[in-house]
Amino acid sequence: MTNSMLLTFITWDVSSDIFNIPIINHPIRWYGLFWLLGIVLCYKILWSRLKNEGRPAEFLDQLSIYIVAGTIIGARLGHILFYDPSYYLSNPLKIFAIWEGGLASHGGGIGILVAIFLFARKQKLPFLWVADRIALVVPIAGACIRLGNLMNSEMIGTPTDLPWAFVFTSIDQIPRHPAQLYEAMFCVLLFLLMNHLWTKAILKNNIGNCFAMLLILLFSFRFLDEFLKINQEDFENSLFINMGQLLSIPFILLGSALLVINSKKKNRLPIAK
């Protein structure tokens, strides 16, 4: 690859660190900032929805604690179990070293489902009622996380000669698909679509439809986007499809089954307390 050819592509040489905290000599990273941005945006958007339904602020505060904890714990355990179990079995204390990286979005998805179940049971609400409202903001959180991946130059794409290819200089000098950016852009579009359909009451009429739509569309795109990413772990090279695609299939099937079930019955929404 010559220098003249590289000029036709986007050179990505952004540092993952924003600045260093002098006293403790620890960096503030873009990835953490985007995680925080995702949490704040989700909270603000969800609050506007729940407030209109007569829910108090305490309701959202409790729900937020469940969801954030479920996301982080699930994402961490997902990475450990799905991608590198042997390493963590040999180094069990590293399980807690979350600051070193290692979060899996599919594990985060499972963690969110568990958190919704526990919260819904405590509040005596239908699982799908809570899941629908969480589904409205999940895409914006996903967009923020993928932008964090982009800033970290991780989850990079396969080589390409398309004019919008990124050259991740911290990795190599090969133009690649900005697969993280593709997914971030899709998540923003999905967020806008779902919230538009919710406002028009198209998704609101049948409990569970919003949640089902999220599962089908988000994980279908994730399945396709994986074809444009390099594998995260060496063992994936021997698989017909990679781990991200394998883990996306159950979510797609769950969403499809829920949509079929919902098409055969009408579910009334609970009245806000």
XYZ file of C-alpha atoms in Angstrom:
273
model
C 0.000 0.000 0.000
C 1.637 3.228 -1.141
C 1.327 6.583 0.599
C -0.534 8.048 -2.388
C -3.148 5.307 -2.144
C -3.557 5.873 1.596
C -4.456 9.504 0.936
C -7.708 8.383 -0.700
C -8.870 6.755 2.544
C -9.658 8.063 6.043
C -6.644 7.874 8.325
C -7.777 7.058 11.873
C -5.034 7.842 14.354
C -7.177 9.050 17.274
C -5.859 8.263 20.744
C -8.177 6.219 22.959
C -7.206 8.469 25.904
C -8.639 11.966 26.314
C -6.269 13.073 29.097
C -4.486 11.745 32.163
C -5.611 12.449 35.726
C -2.368 13.826 37.261
C -2.640 12.648 40.870
C -3.578 9.021 40.212
C -1.925 8.920 36.777
C -4.943 7.230 35.207
C -6.350 8.137 31.792
C -9.885 9.224 31.010
C -10.819 7.288 27.881
C -13.267 7.992 25.090
C -14.829 4.554 25.540
C -15.822 5.290 29.131
C -17.097 8.726 28.149
C -19.354 7.247 25.458
C -20.652 4.655 27.933
C -21.554 7.482 30.311
C -23.143 9.469 27.474
C -25.263 6.455 26.537
C -26.503 6.056 30.127
C -27.376 9.761 30.432
C -29.201 9.884 27.092
C -31.165 6.721 27.863
C -32.155 8.083 31.265
C -33.342 11.426 29.833
C -35.325 9.862 26.986
C -36.883 7.149 29.128
C -37.828 9.673 31.791
C -39.798 11.709 29.253
C -41.734 8.555 28.305
C -42.396 7.317 31.835
C -43.338 10.758 33.145
C -46.051 10.988 30.488
C -47.362 7.633 31.722
C -47.605 8.828 35.320
C -44.569 7.009 36.685
C -42.590 8.755 39.469
C -38.870 9.547 39.234
C -38.124 6.840 41.828
C -39.480 4.240 39.408
C -36.928 5.190 36.742
C -34.103 5.494 39.275
C -34.669 1.920 40.447
C -35.065 0.655 36.890
C -31.823 2.389 35.866
C -29.872 0.684 38.645
C -31.144 -2.723 37.546
C -30.404 -2.099 33.861
C -26.925 -0.592 34.295
C -25.884 -3.387 36.675
C -27.340 -6.051 34.380
C -25.610 -4.573 31.335
C -22.153 -4.358 32.884
C -22.266 -7.713 34.682
C -23.780 -9.465 31.665
C -21.342 -7.904 29.200
C -18.373 -8.877 31.350
C -19.535 -12.440 31.957
C -20.452 -12.745 28.280
C -16.918 -11.881 27.234
C -15.477 -14.319 29.754
C -17.769 -17.243 28.868
C -18.142 -16.753 25.104
C -14.704 -15.550 24.037
C -11.918 -16.500 26.463
C -13.047 -18.848 29.275
C -9.719 -20.697 29.524
C -7.774 -17.498 30.231
C -10.095 -16.413 33.021
C -10.188 -19.905 34.537
C -6.406 -19.691 34.751
C -6.509 -16.082 35.992
C -9.712 -15.779 38.063
C -8.785 -12.409 39.592
C -8.733 -10.930 36.078
C -12.501 -11.435 35.964
C -12.816 -8.293 38.072
C -10.299 -6.237 36.049
C -13.017 -4.694 33.925
C -10.912 -1.555 33.362
C -8.610 -3.662 31.168
C -11.439 -4.173 28.672
C -13.467 -7.193 27.691
C -17.202 -6.622 27.316
C -19.519 -8.595 25.020
C -22.684 -6.933 23.733
C -24.592 -10.226 23.568
C -23.753 -10.871 27.212
C -24.954 -7.364 27.950
C -28.212 -8.189 26.174
C -28.720 -11.273 28.331
C -27.897 -9.234 31.423
C -30.539 -6.660 30.473
C -33.158 -9.404 30.067
C -32.362 -10.753 33.525
C -32.482 -7.232 34.988
C -35.871 -6.563 33.368
C -37.238 -9.839 34.720
C -36.108 -9.071 38.264
C -37.357 -5.492 38.161
C -40.710 -6.432 36.625
C -41.261 -9.111 39.267
C -40.462 -6.659 42.056
C -42.816 -4.026 40.620
C -45.497 -6.617 39.762
C -45.515 -5.537 36.126
C -45.547 -7.692 32.976
C -42.041 -8.437 31.732
C -42.917 -7.266 28.216
C -44.325 -3.960 29.466
C -40.931 -3.072 30.934
C -39.029 -4.592 27.992
C -40.926 -2.435 25.485
C -39.840 0.750 27.207
C -36.245 -0.338 27.566
C -36.239 -1.297 23.883
C -36.958 2.314 22.959
C -33.598 3.493 24.291
C -31.335 0.476 23.751
C -30.370 1.566 20.196
C -29.044 4.938 21.358
C -26.934 3.188 23.996
C -25.702 0.789 21.312
C -24.697 3.704 19.087
C -22.668 5.277 21.892
C -20.885 2.012 22.667
C -19.955 1.450 19.036
C -18.595 4.998 18.793
C -16.499 4.126 21.838
C -15.216 1.059 19.972
C -14.331 3.308 17.043
C -12.355 5.650 19.302
C -10.523 2.602 20.681
C -9.751 1.309 17.161
C -11.276 -2.043 18.139
C -13.757 -4.389 16.468
C -12.196 -3.269 13.203
C -13.486 -4.287 9.798
C -12.160 -6.428 6.990
C -9.962 -4.900 4.266
C -11.712 -2.899 1.536
C -10.881 -0.374 -1.171
C -14.085 1.645 -0.746
C -13.423 5.404 -0.573
C -14.761 5.673 3.004
C -12.436 2.946 4.286
C -10.621 3.692 7.550
C -6.912 3.078 8.063
C -6.547 2.271 11.768
C -2.923 3.313 12.162
C -2.583 1.778 15.638
C -3.375 -1.616 14.063
C -1.842 -1.569 10.590
C -1.820 0.415 7.343
C -4.638 -1.523 5.656
C -7.862 0.294 4.640
C -10.784 -1.415 6.377
C -14.547 -1.212 6.715
C -15.473 1.068 9.643
C -17.813 -1.668 10.899
C -18.238 0.054 14.274
C -19.466 3.194 12.496
C -21.888 1.182 10.356
C -23.492 -0.270 13.466
C -23.561 3.089 15.267
C -25.328 4.714 12.315
C -27.821 1.857 12.087
C -28.562 2.141 15.812
C -29.360 5.846 15.446
C -31.724 5.125 12.549
C -33.341 2.279 14.496
C -33.807 4.553 17.506
C -35.531 7.204 15.372
C -37.744 4.621 13.654
C -38.862 2.862 16.823
C -39.620 6.077 18.693
C -41.563 7.422 15.699
C -43.654 4.250 15.530
C -44.172 4.360 19.303
C -45.348 7.975 19.170
C -47.783 7.055 16.396
C -49.052 4.194 18.635
C -48.143 1.633 15.968
C -45.852 -0.232 18.382
C -47.741 0.741 21.512
C -50.986 -1.089 20.760
C -49.709 -4.586 21.423
C -47.444 -5.205 24.401
C -44.167 -6.832 23.328
C -44.117 -5.592 19.722
C -41.516 -2.916 20.428
C -39.252 -5.402 22.190
C -39.691 -7.930 19.377
C -38.848 -5.327 16.730
C -35.663 -4.401 18.561
C -34.501 -8.015 18.796
C -35.192 -8.771 15.143
C -33.759 -5.635 13.550
C -30.804 -4.975 15.851
C -29.464 -8.509 15.877
C -30.179 -9.100 12.185
C -28.001 -6.106 11.388
C -25.407 -7.299 13.872
C -25.390 -10.692 12.125
C -24.784 -9.045 8.740
C -22.256 -6.519 10.042
C -20.134 -9.351 11.425
C -19.305 -10.350 7.834
C -17.440 -7.032 7.580
C -15.468 -7.471 10.839
C -12.355 -9.461 11.573
C -12.791 -12.194 14.167
C -12.082 -11.153 17.751
C -10.557 -14.479 18.811
C -8.481 -17.052 16.924
C -10.888 -19.937 17.622
C -13.524 -18.159 15.503
C -11.420 -18.743 12.375
C -12.427 -22.406 12.449
C -16.163 -21.641 12.705
C -18.561 -21.425 9.769
C -19.869 -18.158 11.211
C -18.261 -16.248 14.061
C -19.309 -16.095 17.697
C -21.099 -12.759 17.311
C -23.298 -14.257 14.588
C -23.974 -17.441 16.528
C -25.066 -15.427 19.555
C -27.283 -13.170 17.431
C -29.435 -16.038 16.150
C -31.280 -16.793 19.455
C -32.201 -13.117 19.836
C -33.589 -12.992 16.274
C -35.586 -16.193 16.832
C -36.936 -14.919 20.156
C -38.084 -11.664 18.572
C -39.665 -13.482 15.620
C -41.515 -15.920 17.895
C -42.808 -13.061 20.039
C -44.041 -11.189 16.977
C -45.912 -14.273 15.713
C -47.508 -14.852 19.117
C -48.507 -11.199 19.370
C -50.119 -11.253 15.947
C -52.595 -13.829 17.262
C -53.720 -11.969 20.361
C -54.298 -8.495 21.752
C -52.436 -7.529 24.920
C -53.836 -4.705 27.020
C -51.379 -2.324 28.623
C -51.446 -2.011 32.444
C -52.707 1.260 33.836
C -49.962 3.424 35.367
C -50.017 3.552 39.132
